Tab-separated table of C-alpha atoms and ligand atoms in Angstrom:
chain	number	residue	atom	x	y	z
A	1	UNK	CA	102.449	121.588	95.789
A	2	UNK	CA	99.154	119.126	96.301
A	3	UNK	CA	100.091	115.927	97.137
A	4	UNK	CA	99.206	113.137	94.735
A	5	UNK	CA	97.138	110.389	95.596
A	6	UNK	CA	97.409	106.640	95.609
A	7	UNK	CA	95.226	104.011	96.257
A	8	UNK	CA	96.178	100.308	96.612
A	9	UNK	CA	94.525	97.205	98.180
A	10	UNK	CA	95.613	94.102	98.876
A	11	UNK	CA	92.910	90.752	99.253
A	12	UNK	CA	92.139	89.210	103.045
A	13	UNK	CA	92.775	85.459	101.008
A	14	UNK	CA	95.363	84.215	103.331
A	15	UNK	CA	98.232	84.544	105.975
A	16	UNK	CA	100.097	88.071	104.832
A	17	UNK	CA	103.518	86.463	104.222
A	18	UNK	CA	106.835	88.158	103.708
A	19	UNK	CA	106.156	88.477	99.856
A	20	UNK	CA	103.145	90.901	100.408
A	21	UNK	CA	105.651	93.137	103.072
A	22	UNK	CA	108.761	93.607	101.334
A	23	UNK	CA	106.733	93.875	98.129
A	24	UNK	CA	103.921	96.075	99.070
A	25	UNK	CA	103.602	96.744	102.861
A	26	UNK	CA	106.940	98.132	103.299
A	27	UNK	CA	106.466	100.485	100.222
A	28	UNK	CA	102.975	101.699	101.256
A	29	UNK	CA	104.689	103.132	104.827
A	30	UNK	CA	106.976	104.966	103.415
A	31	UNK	CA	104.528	106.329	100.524
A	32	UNK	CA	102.296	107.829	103.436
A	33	UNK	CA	104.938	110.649	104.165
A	34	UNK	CA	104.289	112.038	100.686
A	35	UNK	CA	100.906	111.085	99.368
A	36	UNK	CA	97.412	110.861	100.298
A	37	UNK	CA	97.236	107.102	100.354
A	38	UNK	CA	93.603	105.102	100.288
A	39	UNK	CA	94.964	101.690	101.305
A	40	UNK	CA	91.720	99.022	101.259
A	41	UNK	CA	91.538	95.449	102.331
A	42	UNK	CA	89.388	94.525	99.386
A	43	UNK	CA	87.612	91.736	100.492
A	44	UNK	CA	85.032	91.452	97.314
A	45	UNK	CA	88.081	90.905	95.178
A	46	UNK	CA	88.377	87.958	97.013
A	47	UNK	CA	84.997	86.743	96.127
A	48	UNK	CA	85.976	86.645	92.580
A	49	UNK	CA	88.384	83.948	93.372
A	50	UNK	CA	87.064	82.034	96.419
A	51	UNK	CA	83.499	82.236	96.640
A	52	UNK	CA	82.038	79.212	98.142
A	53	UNK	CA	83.249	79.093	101.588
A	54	UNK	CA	82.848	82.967	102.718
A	55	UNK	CA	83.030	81.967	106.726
A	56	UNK	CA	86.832	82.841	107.195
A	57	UNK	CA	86.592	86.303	105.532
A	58	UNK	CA	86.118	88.507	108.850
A	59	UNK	CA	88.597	86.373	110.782
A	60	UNK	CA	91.129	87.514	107.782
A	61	UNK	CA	90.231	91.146	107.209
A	62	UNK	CA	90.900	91.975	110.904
A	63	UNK	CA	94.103	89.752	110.406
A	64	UNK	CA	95.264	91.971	107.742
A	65	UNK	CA	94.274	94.849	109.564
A	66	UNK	CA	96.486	93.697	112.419
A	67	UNK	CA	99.205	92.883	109.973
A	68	UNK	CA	98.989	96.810	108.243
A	69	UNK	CA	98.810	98.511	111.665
A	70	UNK	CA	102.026	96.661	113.029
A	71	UNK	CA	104.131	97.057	109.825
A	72	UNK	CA	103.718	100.794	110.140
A	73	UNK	CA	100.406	101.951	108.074
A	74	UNK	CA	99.376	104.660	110.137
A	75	UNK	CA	95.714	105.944	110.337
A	76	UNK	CA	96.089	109.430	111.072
A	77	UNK	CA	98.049	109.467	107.881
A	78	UNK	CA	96.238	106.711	105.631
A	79	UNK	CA	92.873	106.019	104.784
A	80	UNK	CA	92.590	102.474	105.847
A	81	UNK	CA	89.480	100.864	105.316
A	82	UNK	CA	87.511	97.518	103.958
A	83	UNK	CA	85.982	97.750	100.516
A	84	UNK	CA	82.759	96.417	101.381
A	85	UNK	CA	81.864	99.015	103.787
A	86	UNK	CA	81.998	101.457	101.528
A	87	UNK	CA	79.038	99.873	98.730
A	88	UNK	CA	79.884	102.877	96.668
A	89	UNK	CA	82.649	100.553	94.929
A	90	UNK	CA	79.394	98.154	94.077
A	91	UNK	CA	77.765	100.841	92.297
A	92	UNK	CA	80.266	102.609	89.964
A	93	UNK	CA	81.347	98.291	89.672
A	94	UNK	CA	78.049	97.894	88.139
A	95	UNK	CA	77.716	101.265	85.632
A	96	UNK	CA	81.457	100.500	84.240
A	97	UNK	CA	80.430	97.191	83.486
A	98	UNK	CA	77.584	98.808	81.450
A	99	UNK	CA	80.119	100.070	78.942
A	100	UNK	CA	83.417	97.754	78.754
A	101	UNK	CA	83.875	96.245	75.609
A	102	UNK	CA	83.626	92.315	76.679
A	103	UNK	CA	86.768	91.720	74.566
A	104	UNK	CA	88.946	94.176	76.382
A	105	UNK	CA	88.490	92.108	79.494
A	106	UNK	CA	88.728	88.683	77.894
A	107	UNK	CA	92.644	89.824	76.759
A	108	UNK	CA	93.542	90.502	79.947
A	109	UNK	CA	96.793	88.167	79.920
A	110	UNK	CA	96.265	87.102	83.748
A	111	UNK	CA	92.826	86.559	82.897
A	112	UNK	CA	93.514	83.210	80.735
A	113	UNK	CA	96.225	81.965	82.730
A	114	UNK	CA	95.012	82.009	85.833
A	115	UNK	CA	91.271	80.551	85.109
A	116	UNK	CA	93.313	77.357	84.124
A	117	UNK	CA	95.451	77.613	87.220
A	118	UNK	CA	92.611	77.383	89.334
A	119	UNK	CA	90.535	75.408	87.006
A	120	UNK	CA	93.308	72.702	87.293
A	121	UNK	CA	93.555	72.955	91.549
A	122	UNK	CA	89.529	72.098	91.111
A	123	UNK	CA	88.214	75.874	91.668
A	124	UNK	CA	85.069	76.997	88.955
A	125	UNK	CA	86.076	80.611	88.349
A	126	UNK	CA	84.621	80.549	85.175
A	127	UNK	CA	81.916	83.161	86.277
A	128	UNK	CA	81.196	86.926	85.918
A	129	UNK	CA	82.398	88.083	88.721
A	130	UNK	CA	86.021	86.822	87.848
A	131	UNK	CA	86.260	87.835	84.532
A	132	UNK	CA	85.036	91.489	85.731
A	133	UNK	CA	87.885	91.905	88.573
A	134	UNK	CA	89.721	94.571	85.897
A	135	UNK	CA	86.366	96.536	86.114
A	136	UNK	CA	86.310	96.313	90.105
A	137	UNK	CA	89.860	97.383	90.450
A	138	UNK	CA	89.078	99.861	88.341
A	139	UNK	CA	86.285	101.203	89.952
A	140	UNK	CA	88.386	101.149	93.331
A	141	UNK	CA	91.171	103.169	91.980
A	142	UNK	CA	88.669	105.899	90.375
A	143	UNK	CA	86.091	106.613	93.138
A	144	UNK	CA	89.236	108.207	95.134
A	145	UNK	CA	89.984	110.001	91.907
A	146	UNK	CA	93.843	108.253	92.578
A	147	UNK	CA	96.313	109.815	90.097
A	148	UNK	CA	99.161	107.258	91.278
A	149	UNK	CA	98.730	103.366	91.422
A	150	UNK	CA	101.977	101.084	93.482
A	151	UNK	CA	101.634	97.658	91.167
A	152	UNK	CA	103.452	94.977	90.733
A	153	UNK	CA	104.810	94.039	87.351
A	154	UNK	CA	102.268	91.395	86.897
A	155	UNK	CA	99.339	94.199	87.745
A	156	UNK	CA	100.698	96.131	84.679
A	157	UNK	CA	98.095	95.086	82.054
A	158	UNK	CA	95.284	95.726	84.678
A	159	UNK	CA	96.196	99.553	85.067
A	160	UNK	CA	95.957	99.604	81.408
A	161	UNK	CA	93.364	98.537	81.085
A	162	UNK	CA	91.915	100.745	83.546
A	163	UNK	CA	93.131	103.288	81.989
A	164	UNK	CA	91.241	102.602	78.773
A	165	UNK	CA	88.025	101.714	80.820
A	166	UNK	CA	88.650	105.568	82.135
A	167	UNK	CA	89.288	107.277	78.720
A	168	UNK	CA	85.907	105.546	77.507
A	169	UNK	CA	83.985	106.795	80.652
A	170	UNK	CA	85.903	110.194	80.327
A	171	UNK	CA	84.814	110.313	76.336
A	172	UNK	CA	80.850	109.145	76.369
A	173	UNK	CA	79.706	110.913	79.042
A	174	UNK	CA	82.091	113.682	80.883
A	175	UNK	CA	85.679	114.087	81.709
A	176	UNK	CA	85.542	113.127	85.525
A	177	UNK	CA	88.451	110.696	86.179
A	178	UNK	CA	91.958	111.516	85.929
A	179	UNK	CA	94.288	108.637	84.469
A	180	UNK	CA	96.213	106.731	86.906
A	181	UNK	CA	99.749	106.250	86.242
A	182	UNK	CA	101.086	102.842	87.603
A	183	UNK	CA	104.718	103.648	90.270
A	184	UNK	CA	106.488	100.484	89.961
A	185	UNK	CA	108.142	98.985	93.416
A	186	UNK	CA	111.484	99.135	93.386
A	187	UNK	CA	111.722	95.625	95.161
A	188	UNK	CA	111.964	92.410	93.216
A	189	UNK	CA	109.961	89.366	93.856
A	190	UNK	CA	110.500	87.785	97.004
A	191	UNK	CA	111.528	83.485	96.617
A	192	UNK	CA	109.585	80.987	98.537
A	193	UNK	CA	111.244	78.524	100.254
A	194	UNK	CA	111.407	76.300	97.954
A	195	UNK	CA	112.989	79.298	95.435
A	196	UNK	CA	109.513	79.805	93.290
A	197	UNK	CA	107.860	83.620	93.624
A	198	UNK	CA	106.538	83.245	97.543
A	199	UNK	CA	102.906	83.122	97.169
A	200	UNK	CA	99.939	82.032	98.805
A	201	UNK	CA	98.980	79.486	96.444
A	202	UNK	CA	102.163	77.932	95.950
A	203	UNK	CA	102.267	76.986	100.024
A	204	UNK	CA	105.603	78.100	99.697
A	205	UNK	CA	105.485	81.176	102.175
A	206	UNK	CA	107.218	82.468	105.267
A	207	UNK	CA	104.266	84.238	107.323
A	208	UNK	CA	104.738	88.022	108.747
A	209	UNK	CA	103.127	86.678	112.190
A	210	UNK	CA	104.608	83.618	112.272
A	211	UNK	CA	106.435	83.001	115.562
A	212	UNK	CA	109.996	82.492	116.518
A	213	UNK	CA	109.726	78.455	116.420
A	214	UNK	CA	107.317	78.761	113.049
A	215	UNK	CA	109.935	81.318	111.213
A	216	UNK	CA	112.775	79.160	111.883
A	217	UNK	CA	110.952	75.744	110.836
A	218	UNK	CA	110.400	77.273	107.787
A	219	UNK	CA	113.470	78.472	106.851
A	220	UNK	CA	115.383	74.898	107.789
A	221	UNK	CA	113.073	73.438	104.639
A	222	UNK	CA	114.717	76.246	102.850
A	223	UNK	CA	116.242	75.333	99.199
A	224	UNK	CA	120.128	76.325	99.415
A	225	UNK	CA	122.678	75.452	96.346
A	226	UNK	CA	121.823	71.984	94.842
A	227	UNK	CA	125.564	71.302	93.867
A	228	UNK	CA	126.246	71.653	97.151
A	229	UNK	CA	125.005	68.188	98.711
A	230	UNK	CA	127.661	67.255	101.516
A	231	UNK	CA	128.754	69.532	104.109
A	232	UNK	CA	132.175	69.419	103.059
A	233	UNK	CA	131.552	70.789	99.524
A	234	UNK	CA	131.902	74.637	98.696
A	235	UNK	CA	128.907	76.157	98.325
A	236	UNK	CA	127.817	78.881	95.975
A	237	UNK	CA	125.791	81.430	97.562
A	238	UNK	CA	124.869	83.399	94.317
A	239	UNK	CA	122.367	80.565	93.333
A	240	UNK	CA	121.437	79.828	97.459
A	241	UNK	CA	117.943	81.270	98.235
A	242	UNK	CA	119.113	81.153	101.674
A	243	UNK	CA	121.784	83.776	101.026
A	244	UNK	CA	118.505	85.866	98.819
A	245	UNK	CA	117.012	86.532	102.635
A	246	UNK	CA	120.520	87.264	104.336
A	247	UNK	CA	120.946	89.564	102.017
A	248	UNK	CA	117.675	91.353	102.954
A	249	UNK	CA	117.326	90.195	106.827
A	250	UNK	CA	121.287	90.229	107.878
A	251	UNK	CA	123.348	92.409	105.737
A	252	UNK	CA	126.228	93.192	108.199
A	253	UNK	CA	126.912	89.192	108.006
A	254	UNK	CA	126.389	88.692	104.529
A	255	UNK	CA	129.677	89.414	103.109
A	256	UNK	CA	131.223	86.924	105.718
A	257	UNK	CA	129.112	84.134	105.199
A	258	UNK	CA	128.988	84.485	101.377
A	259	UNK	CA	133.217	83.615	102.170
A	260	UNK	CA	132.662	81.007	104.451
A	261	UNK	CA	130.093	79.173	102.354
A	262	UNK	CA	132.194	79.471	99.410
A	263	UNK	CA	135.069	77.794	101.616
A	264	UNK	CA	132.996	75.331	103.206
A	265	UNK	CA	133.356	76.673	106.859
A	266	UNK	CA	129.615	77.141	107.322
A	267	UNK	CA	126.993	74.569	106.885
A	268	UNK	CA	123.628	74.781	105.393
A	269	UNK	CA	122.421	74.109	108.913
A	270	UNK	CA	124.250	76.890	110.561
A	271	UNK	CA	123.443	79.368	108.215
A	272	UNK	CA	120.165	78.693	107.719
A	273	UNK	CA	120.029	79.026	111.887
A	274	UNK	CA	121.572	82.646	111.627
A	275	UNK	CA	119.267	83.761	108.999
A	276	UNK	CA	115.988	82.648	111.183
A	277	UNK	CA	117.218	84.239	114.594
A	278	UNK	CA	118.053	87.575	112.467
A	279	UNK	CA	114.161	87.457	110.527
A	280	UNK	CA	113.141	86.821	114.194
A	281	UNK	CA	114.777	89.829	115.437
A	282	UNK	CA	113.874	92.077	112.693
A	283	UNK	CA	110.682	91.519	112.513
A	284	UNK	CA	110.550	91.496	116.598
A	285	UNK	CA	109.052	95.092	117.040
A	286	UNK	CA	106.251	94.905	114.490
A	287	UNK	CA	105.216	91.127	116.519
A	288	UNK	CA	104.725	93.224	119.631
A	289	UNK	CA	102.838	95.809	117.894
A	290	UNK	CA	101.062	92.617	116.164
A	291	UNK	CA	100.636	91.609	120.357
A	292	UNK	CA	99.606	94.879	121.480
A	293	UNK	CA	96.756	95.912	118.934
A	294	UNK	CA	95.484	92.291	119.008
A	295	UNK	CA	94.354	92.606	122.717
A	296	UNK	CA	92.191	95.604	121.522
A	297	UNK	CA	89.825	94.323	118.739
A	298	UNK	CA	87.283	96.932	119.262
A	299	UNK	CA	90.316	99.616	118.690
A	300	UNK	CA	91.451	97.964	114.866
A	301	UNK	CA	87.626	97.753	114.514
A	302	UNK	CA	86.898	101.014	115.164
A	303	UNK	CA	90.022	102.617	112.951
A	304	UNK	CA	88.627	100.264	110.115
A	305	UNK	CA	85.035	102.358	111.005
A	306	UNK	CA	86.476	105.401	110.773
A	307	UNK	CA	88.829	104.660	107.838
A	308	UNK	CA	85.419	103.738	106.265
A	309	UNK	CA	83.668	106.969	107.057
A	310	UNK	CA	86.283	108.807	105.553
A	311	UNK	CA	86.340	106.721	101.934
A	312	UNK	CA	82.953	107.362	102.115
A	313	UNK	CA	82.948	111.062	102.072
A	314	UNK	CA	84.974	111.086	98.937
A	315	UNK	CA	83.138	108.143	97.520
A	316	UNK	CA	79.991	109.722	98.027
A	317	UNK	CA	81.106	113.256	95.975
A	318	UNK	CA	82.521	111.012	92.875
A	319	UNK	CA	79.233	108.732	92.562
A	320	UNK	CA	77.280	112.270	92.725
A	321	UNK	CA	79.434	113.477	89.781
A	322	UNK	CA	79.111	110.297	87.789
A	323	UNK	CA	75.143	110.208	88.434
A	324	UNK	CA	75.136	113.531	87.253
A	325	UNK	CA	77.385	112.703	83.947
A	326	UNK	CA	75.196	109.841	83.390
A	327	UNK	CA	71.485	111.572	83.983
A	328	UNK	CA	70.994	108.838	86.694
A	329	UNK	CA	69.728	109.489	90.235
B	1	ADP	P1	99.710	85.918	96.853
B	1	ADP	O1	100.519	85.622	95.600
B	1	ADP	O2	100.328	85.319	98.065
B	1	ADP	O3	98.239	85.564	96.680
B	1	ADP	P2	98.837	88.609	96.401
B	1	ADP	O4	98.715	88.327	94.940
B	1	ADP	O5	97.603	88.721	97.215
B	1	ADP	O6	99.788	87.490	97.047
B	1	ADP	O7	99.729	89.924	96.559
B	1	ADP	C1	99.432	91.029	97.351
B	1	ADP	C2	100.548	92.038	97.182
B	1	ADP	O8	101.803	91.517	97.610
B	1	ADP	C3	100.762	92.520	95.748
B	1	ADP	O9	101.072	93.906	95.785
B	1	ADP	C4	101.949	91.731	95.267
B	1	ADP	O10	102.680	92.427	94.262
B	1	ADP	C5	102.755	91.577	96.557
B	1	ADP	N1	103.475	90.295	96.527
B	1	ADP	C6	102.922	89.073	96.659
B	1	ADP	N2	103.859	88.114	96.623
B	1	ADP	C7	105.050	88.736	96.455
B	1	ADP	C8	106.411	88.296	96.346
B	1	ADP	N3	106.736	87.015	96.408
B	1	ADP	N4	107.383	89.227	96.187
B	1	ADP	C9	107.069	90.545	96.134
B	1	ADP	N5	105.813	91.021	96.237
B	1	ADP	C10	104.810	90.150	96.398
């Protein structure tokens, strides 16, 4: 049986927090066993978002890179690259543009929502380049012919419409491009610490990297139950985002202090205190990794090279096929 094959990328626009591992990160490893995984640091996507001050954006691709490689993406197994060394992604950008409908990518739900989100913080996204992120994505997904997309919920809409930029493609000139099927993670949504979706934007995040001292700072600011206000009152750890995170970072303790909360034995303080030294530990082995590969940039440099030279190859064979679908040269 031929493996299928995914692709997924993720933006350099920020620390990697614990949202974009348990959501994404920690899926991707495990997908490598069984597909043929493109995995991109798409740092043109983040243009269409943030494009005035562009000075941070190596500093934060070789961040993420460090981030991927110490989580457990593996490059003899992976395809791990940055999508602006392979321009490829410019070029079939620029010829689906010729022929999406303007209105498909105005509907976009996201699309809407998020230019007042930003327009409200002060940002001007009102500009090409953000309305035509669908058409990047999609061009991203399709040079690697990927038959299998990992998306969050919210990325739903986008792979739909992807797939009806591909149909149109497929239908006007010839049919090249499979239709990508979207594999929902089976994770939920990870809470900030102050209980809202952890997210980049909202400040709200625990990073990956953090150290010991910065992990356990932020989980003391850490929401817990609002009924419970003194330490003397019970506690109920079913609406406590603190107890959310034991029950990911400390499940052999979880059922006891879900009993001693409820009873009153264990303080906010306390628990909150065995939660960070458990994160700290967990997340332990992939901080030395972190510590190892960061004394060797030439190393995650060069495995971002060769990740590169590999995209390319396939790259290279689609764009020929398309050119030739499309009478171009
Ligand atoms: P942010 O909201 O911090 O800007 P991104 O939108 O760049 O994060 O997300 C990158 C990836 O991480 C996506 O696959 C997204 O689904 C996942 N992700 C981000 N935040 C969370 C979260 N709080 N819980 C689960 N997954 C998340």
């Amino acid at each position: 049986m031929t493996k299928g094959r995914i692709f997924s990328g993720m933006q350099p626009s920020g620390r990697f927090h614990l949202g974009n591992y348990l959501g994404a990160l920690e899926n991707w490893v495990k997908l490598q066993r069984d597909y043929e995984c493109f995995f991109s640091i798409v740092d043109w996507h983040a243009l269409t978002s943030s494009y005035e001050d562009t000075s941070k954006i190596p500093e934060r691709i070789h961040d993420m890179a460090l981030d991927w490689l110490s989580a457990g993406l593996d490059p003899e197994k992976s395809v791990i690259f940055v999508q602006s060394h392979v321009k490829e992604h410019a070029e079939l950008h620029l010829l689906l543009s010729m022929m999406t409908p303007l209105s498909w990518l105005e509907r976009v739900p996201t699309y809407k929502d998020k230019l007042q989100q930003l327009g409200e913080q002060g940002k001007d996204i009102n500009t090409y380049g953000f309305l035509g992120y669908p058409e990047l994505m999609t061009a991203d997904i399709i040079l690697y012919k990927a038959d299998t997309v990992p998306v969050g919920e919210d990325q739903l809409p986008h792979l739909e419409l992807s797939r009806e930029i591909i149909r149109r493609f497929n239908y006007l000139y010839q049919p090249i491009f499979p239709e990508p099927a979207g594999m929902l993670s089976k994770s939920s949504v990870l809470p900030g610490i102050d209980g809202r979706k952890m997210s980049k934007s909202y400040g709200n995040e625990i990073p990956f990297a953090g150290s010991a001292e910065e992990i356990t700072a932020r989980v003391r600011l850490m929401v817990t139950d609002p009924q419970r206000v003194k330490r003397t009152d019970k506690g109920n750890p079913d609406v406590c985002n603190v107890y959310t995170f034991h029950k990911l970072f400390n499940q052999e303790q979880c059922s006891e202090i879900s009993i001693a909360c409820r009873a009153a034995e264990i303080g906010c303080v306390d628990c909150k205190k065995r939660l960070a030294a458990q994160m700290v530990e967990q997340l332990a082995p992939m901080h030395e990794k972190r510590l190892e590969l960061s004394a060797k940039p030439a190393m995650v440099a060069e495995i971002l090279h060769a990740g590169a030279e590999r995209a390319r190859k396939v790259a290279q064979d689609t764009m020929a096929e398309v050119r030739s679908a499309m009478h171009l040269g």
